[in-house]
CSV table of C-alpha atoms in Angstrom, one decimal:
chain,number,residue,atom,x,y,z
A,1,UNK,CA,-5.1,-61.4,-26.8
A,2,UNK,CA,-0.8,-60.2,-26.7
A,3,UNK,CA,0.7,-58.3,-29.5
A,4,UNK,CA,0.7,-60.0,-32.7
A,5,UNK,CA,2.0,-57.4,-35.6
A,6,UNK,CA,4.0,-54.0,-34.3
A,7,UNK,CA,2.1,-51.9,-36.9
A,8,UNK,CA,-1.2,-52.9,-35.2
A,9,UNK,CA,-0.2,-52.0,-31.6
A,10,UNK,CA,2.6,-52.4,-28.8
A,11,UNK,CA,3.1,-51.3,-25.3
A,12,UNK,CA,4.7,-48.7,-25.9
A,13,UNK,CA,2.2,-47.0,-28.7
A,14,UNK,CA,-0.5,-48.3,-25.8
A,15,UNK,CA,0.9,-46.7,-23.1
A,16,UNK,CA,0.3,-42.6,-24.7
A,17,UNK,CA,-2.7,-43.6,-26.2
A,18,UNK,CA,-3.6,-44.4,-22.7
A,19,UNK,CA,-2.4,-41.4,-21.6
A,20,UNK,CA,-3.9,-39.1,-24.2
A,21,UNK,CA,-7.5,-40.7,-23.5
A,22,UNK,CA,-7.0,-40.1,-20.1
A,23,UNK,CA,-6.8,-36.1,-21.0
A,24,UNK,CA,-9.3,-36.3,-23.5
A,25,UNK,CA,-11.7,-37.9,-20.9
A,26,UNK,CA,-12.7,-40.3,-24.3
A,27,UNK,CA,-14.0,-43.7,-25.1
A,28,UNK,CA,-10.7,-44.4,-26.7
A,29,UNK,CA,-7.7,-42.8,-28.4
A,30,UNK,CA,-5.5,-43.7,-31.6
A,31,UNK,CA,-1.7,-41.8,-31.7
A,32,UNK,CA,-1.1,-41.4,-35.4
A,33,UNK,CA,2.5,-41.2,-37.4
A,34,UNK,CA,1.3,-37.5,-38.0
A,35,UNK,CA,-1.5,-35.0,-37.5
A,36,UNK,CA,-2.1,-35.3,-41.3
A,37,UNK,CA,-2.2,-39.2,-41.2
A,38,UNK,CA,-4.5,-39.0,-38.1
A,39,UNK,CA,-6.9,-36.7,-39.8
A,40,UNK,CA,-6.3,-38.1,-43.1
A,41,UNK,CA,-7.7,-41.9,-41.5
A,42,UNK,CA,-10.9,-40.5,-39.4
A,43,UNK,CA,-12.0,-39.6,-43.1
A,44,UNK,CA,-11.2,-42.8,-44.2
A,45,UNK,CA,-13.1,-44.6,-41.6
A,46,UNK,CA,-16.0,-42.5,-41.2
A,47,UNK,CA,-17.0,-41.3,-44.5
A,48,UNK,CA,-17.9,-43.3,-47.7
A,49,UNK,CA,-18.9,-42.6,-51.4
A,50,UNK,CA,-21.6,-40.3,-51.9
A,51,UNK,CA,-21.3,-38.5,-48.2
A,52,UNK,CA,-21.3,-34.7,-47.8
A,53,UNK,CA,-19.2,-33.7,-45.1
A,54,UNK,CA,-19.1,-29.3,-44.1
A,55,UNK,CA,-15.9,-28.2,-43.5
A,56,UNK,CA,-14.2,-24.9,-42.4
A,57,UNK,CA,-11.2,-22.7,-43.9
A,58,UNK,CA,-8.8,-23.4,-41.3
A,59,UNK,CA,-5.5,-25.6,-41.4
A,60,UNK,CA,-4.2,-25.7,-45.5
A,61,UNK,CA,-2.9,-29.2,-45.0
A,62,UNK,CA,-6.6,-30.4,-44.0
A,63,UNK,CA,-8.2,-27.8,-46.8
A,64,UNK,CA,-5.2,-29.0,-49.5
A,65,UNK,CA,-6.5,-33.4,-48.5
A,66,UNK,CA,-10.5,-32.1,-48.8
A,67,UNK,CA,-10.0,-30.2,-51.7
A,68,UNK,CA,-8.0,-32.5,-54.0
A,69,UNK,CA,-8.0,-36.1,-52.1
A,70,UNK,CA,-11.4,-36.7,-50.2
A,71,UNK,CA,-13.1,-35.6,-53.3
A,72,UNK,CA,-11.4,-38.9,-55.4
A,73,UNK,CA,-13.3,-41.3,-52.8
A,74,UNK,CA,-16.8,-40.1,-53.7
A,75,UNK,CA,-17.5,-37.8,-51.1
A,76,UNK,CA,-18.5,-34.3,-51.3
A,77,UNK,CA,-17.1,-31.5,-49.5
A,78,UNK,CA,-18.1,-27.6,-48.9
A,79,UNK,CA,-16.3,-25.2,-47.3
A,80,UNK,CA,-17.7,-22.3,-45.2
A,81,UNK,CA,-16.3,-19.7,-43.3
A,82,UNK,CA,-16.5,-21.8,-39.9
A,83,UNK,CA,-17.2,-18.4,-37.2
A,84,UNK,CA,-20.9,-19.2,-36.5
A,85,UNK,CA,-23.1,-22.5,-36.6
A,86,UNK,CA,-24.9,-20.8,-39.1
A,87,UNK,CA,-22.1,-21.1,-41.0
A,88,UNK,CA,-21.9,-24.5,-40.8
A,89,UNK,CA,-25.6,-25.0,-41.0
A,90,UNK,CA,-26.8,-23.2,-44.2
A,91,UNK,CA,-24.4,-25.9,-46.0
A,92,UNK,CA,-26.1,-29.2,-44.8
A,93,UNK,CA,-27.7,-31.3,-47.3
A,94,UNK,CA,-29.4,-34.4,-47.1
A,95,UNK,CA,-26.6,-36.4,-46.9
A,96,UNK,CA,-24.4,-34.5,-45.4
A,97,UNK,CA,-22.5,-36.8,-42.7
A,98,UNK,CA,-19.9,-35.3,-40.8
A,99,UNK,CA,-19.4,-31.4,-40.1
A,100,UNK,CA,-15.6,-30.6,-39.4
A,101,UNK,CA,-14.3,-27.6,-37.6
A,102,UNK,CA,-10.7,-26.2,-35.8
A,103,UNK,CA,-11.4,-25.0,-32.5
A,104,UNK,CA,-9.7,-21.8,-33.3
A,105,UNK,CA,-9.5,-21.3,-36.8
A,106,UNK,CA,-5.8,-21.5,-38.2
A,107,UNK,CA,-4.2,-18.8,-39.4
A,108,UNK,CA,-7.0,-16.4,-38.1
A,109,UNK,CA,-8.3,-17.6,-34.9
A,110,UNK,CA,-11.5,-17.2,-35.4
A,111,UNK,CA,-13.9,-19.7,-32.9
A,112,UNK,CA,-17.3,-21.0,-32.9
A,113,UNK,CA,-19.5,-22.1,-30.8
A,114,UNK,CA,-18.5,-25.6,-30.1
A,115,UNK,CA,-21.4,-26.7,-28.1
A,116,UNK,CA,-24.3,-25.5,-30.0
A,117,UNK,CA,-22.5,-26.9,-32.9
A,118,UNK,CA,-22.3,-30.1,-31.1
A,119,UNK,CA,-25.9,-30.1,-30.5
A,120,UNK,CA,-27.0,-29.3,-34.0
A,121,UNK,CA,-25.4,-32.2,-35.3
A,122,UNK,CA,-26.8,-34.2,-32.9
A,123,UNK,CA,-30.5,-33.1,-33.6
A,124,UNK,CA,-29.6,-34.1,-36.9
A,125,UNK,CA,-27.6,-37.2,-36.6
A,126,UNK,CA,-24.5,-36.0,-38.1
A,127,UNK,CA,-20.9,-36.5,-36.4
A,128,UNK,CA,-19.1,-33.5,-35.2
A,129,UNK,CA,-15.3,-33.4,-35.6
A,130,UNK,CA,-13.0,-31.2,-34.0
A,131,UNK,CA,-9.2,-30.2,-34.5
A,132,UNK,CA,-8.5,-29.1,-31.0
A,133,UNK,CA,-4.4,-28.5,-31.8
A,134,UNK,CA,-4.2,-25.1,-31.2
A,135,UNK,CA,-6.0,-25.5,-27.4
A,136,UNK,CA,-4.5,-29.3,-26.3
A,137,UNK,CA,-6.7,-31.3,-24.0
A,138,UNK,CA,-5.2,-29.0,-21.0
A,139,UNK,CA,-7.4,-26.4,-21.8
A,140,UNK,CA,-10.3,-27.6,-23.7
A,141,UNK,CA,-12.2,-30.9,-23.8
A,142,UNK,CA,-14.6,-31.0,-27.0
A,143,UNK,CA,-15.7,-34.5,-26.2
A,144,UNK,CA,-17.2,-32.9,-23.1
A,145,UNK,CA,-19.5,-30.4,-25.1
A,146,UNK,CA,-20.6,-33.1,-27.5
A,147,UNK,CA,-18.3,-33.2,-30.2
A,148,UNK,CA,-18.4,-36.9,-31.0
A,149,UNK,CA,-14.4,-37.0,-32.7
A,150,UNK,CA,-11.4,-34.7,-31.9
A,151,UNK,CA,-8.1,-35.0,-33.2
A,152,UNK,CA,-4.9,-32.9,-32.7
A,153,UNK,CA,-1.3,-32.9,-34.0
A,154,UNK,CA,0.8,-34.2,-31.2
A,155,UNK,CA,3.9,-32.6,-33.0
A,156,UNK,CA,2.7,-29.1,-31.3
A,157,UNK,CA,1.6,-28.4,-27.9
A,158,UNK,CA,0.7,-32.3,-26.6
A,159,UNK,CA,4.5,-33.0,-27.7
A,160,UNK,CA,5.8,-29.6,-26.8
A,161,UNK,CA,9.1,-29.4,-28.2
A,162,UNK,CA,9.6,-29.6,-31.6
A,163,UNK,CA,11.1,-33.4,-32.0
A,164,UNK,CA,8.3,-35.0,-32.7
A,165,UNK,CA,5.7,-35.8,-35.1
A,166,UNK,CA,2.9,-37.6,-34.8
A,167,UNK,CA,-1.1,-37.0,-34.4
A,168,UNK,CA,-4.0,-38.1,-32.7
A,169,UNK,CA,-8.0,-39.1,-32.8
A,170,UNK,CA,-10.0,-39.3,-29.6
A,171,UNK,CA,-13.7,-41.0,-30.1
A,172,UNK,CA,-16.7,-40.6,-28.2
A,173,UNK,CA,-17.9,-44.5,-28.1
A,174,UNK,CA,-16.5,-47.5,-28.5
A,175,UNK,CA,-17.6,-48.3,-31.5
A,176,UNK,CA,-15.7,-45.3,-33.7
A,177,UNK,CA,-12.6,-46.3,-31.8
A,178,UNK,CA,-13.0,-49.9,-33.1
A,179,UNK,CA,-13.5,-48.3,-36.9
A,180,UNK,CA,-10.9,-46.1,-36.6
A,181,UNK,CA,-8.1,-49.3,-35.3
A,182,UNK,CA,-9.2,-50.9,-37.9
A,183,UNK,CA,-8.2,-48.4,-40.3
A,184,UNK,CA,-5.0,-47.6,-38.5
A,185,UNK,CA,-4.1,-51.4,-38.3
A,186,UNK,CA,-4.9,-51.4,-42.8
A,187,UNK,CA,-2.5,-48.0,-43.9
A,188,UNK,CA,0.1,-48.7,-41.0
A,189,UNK,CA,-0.7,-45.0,-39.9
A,190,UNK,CA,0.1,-46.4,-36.4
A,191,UNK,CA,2.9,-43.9,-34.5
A,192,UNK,CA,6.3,-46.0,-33.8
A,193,UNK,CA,7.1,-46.9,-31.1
A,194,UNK,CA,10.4,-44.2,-30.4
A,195,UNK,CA,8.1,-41.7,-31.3
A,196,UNK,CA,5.1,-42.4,-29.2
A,197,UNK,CA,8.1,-43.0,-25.8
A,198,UNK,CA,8.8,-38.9,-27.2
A,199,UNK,CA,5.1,-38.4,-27.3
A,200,UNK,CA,4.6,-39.6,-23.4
A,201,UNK,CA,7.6,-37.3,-22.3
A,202,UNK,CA,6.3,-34.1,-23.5
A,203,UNK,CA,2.6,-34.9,-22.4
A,204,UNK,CA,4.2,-34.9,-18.7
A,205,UNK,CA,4.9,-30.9,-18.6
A,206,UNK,CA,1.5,-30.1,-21.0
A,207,UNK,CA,-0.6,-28.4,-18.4
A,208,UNK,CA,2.7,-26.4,-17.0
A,209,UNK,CA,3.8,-25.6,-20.3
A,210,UNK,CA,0.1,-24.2,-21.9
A,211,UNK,CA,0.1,-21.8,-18.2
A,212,UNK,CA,3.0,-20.3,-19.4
A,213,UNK,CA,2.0,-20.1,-23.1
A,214,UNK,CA,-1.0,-18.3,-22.4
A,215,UNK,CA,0.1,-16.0,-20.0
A,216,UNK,CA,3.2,-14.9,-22.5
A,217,UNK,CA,0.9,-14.7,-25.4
A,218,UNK,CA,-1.9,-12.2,-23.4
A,219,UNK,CA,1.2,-10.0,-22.9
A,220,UNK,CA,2.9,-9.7,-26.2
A,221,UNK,CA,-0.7,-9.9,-28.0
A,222,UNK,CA,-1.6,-6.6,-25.6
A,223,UNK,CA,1.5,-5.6,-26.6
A,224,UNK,CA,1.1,-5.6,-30.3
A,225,UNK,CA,-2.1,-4.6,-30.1
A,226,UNK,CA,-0.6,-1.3,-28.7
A,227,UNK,CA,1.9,-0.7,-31.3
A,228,UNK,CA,1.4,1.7,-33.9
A,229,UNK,CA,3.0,-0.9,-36.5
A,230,UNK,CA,0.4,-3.3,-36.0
A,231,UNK,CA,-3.3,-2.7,-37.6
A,232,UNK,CA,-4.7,-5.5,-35.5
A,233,UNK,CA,-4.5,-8.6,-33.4
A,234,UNK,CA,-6.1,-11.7,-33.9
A,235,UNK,CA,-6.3,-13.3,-30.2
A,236,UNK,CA,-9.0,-14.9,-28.2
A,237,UNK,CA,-7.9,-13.4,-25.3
A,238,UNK,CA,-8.1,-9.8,-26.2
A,239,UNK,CA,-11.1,-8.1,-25.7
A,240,UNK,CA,-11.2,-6.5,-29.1
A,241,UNK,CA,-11.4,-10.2,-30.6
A,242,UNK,CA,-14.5,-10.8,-32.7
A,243,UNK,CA,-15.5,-14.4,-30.8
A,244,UNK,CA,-14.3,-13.3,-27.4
A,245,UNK,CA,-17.8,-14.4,-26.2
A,246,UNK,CA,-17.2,-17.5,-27.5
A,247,UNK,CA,-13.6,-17.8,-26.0
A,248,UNK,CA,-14.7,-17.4,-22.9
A,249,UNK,CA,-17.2,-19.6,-22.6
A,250,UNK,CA,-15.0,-22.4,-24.1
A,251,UNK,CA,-11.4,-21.5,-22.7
A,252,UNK,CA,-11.9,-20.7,-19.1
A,253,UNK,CA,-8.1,-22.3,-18.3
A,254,UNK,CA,-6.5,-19.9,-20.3
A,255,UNK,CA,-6.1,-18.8,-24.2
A,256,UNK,CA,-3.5,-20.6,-25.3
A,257,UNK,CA,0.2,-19.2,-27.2
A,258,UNK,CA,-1.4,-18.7,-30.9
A,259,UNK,CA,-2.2,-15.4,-32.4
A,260,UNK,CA,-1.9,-14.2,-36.1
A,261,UNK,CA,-1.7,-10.3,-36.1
A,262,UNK,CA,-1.4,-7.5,-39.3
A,263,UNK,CA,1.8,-5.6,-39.8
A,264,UNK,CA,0.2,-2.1,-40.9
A,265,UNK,CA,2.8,-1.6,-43.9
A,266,UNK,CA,1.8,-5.2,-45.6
A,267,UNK,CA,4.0,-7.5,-47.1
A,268,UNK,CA,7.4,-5.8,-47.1
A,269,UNK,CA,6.6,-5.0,-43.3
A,270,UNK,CA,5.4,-8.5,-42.3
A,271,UNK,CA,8.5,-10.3,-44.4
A,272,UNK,CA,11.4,-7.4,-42.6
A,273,UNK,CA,9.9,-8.0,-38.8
A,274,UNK,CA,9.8,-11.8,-39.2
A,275,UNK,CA,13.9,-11.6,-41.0
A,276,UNK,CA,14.7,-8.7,-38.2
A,277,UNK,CA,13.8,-10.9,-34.7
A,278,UNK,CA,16.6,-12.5,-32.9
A,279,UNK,CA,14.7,-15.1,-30.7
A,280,UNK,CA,11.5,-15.5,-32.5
A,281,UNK,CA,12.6,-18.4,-35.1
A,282,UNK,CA,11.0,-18.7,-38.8
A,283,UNK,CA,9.3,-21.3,-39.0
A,284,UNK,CA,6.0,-22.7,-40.1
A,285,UNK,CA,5.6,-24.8,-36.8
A,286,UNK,CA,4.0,-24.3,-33.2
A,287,UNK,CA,3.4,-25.4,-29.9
A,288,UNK,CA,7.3,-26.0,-29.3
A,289,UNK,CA,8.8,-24.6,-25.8
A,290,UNK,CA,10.5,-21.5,-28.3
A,291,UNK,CA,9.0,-18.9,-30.0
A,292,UNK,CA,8.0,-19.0,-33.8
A,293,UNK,CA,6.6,-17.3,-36.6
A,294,UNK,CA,5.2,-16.7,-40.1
A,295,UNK,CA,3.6,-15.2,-42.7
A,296,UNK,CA,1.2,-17.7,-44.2
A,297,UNK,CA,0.6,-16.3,-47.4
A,298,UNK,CA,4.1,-17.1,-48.6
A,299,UNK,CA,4.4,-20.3,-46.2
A,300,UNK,CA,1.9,-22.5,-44.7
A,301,UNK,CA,-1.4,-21.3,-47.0
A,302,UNK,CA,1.4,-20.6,-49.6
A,303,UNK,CA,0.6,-21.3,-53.1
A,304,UNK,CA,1.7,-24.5,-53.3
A,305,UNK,CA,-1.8,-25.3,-51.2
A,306,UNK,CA,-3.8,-22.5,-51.7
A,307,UNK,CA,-4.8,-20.2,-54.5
A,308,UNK,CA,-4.9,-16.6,-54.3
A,309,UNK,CA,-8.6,-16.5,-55.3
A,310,UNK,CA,-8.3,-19.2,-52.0
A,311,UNK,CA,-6.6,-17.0,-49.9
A,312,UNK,CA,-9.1,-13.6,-50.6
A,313,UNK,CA,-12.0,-15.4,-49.7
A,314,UNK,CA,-10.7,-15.6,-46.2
A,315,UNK,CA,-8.8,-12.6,-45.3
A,316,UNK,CA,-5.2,-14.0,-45.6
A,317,UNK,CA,-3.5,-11.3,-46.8
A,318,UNK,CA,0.0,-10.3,-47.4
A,319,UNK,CA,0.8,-8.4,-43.9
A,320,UNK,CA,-0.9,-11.1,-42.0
A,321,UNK,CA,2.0,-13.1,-39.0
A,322,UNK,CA,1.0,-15.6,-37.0
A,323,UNK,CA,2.9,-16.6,-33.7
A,324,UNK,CA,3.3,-19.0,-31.7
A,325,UNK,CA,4.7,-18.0,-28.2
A,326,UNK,CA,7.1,-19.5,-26.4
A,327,UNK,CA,7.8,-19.6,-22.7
A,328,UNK,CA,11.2,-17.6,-22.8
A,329,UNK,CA,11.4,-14.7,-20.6
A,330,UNK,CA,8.0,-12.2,-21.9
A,331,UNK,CA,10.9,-9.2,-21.4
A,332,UNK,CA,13.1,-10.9,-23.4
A,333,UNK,CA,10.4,-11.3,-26.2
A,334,UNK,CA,8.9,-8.2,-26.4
A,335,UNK,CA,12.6,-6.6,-26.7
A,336,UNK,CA,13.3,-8.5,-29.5
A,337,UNK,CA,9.8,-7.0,-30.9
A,338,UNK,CA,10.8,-3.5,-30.1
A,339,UNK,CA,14.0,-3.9,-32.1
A,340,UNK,CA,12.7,-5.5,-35.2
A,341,UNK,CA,9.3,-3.0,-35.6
A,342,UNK,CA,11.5,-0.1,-35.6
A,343,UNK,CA,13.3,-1.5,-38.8
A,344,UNK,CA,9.4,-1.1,-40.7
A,345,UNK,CA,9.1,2.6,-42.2
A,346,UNK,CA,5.3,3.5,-42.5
């Protein structure tokens, strides 16, 4: 019993992990450095030479470490498009052990099906992971559907204001929590200390904060979807969204603040509104209490992660934004919209 080594716990890493499973409604929960070193370790503790683990198109950091890392260890990986259980599915194998998905696909927000994927690996004894980042535990609990793992970068939304990194895995039994410590404890992937006392701060205002995210991000994304200078709008919230089915089944709190959209003109369009708004910071991050945005062709799926071969096979084109919405003023925001669209010429 006590503390014996800093890197393999303390009281103040103890207290958020507390307070994370206590929103996750889990068997246990690890807080991670990073979202990358969170994920990066559940694959370390979970999968072992000669596994097969399915895995979407969603976050490039995730898709850069299966790609070019998890591959090194022995284990095999295919990717599928990640919008259907189908999807998913069709690429088991007989040794397939783990089937990883995003609850909302990043940058396109595409959703599946969580619970029937939950089920199928079940029937088929196969652990279900989940990146649940772009949703936080305020509005969805995957454990609670089936999902046996869920993890989420606590530098976004469960942090909330841009000044901290760090990430987190949430296990269904006791046992995965006791792998995945063990793991943590080994690579000293363990949050510090300062930034877990951060962590616990920003976790206090989550469920206020993702209210007003949601409701700001329904009203620009009906916004955009109105304005001549956008061809679509990729929202779970919208009606016109392909999965809105499935978002409604699975988000019945509220949508959350991230959207991707298409600027109509490509490119050169996407590149002057994201240089022309006065608010609405450049920047590859999200969650944060301020409003940011992207083009991920050129920045977070840019090629130093993906290919462009990579980046046609799932519809990440050129013209393609993706915001995240802050909780300034929604006046204020789509204002600062207004301005910078008029500076496109179609």
């Amino acid at each position: 019993g006590g503390y014996v080594y800093s890197r393999a716990g303390n009281a103040t890493v103890d207290a958020v992990q507390s307070a994370v499973n206590a929103l996750e409604e889990g068997a246990g929960s690890i807080v991670f450095s990073s979202g990358s070193s969170a994920i990066f370790s559940m694959f370390l503790a979970f999968l072992r030479d000669g596994d097969h683990v399915v895995a979407c198109h969603g976050y490039s950091g995730t898709y850069f470490m299966l790609k070019n890392y998890i591959p090194r260890c022995g284990i095999e990986v295919t990717f599928v498009q990640g919008d259907s259980v189908d999807s998913y599915t069709e690429a088991i194998k007989p040794n397939t052990k783990m089937i990883f998905s995003e609850v909302m696909l990043n940058p396109l927000m595409k959703m599946v099906d969580l619970e029937a994927l939950a089920a199928e690996g079940k029937s088929r004894d196969i652990l279900t992971v989940v990146d649940a980042t772009f949703v936080s535990p305020t509005l969805l609990q995957p454990l609670k559907l089936g999902i046996d793992i869920v993890v989420h970068s606590c530098s976004k939304y469960m942090g909330g204001h841009s000044d901290v990194i760090a990430g987190c895995v949430t296990t269904s039994t006791v046992d995965q929590w006791k792998k995945l410590q063990t793991i943590a404890n080994i690579c000293g992937t363990l949050v510090s200390p300062f930034s877990a006392s951060i962590l616990q701060r920003g976790l206090k205002t989550l469920p206020l904060r993702m209210a007003v995210h949601s409701q700001n991000a329904m009203k620009l994304a009906e916004f955009l979807e109105d304005h001549p200078k956008i061809s679509r709008v990729m929202y779970p919230g919208l009606p016109s969204f392909p999965n809105h089915d499935v978002a409604k089944k699975l988000l019945t709190s509220g949508y959350s603040g991230i959207m991707s959209f298409e600027v109509a003109s490509g490119y050169e369009g996407a590149k002057i509104l994201v240089e022309s708004l006065r608010h609405v910071a450049l920047a590859v991050s999200l969650g944060g209490t301020e409003s940011l945005i992207e083009i991920p062709a050129v920045m977070t799926h840019g090629p130093h992660v993906m290919t462009d071969d990579d980046r046609d096979s799932v519809q990440i084109s050129g013209g393609l934004v993706r915001l995240s919405v802050g909780i300034e003023d929604i006046e204020d925001l789509k204002h600062d919209f207004i301005q910078a669209l008029d500076k496109i010429k179609i």
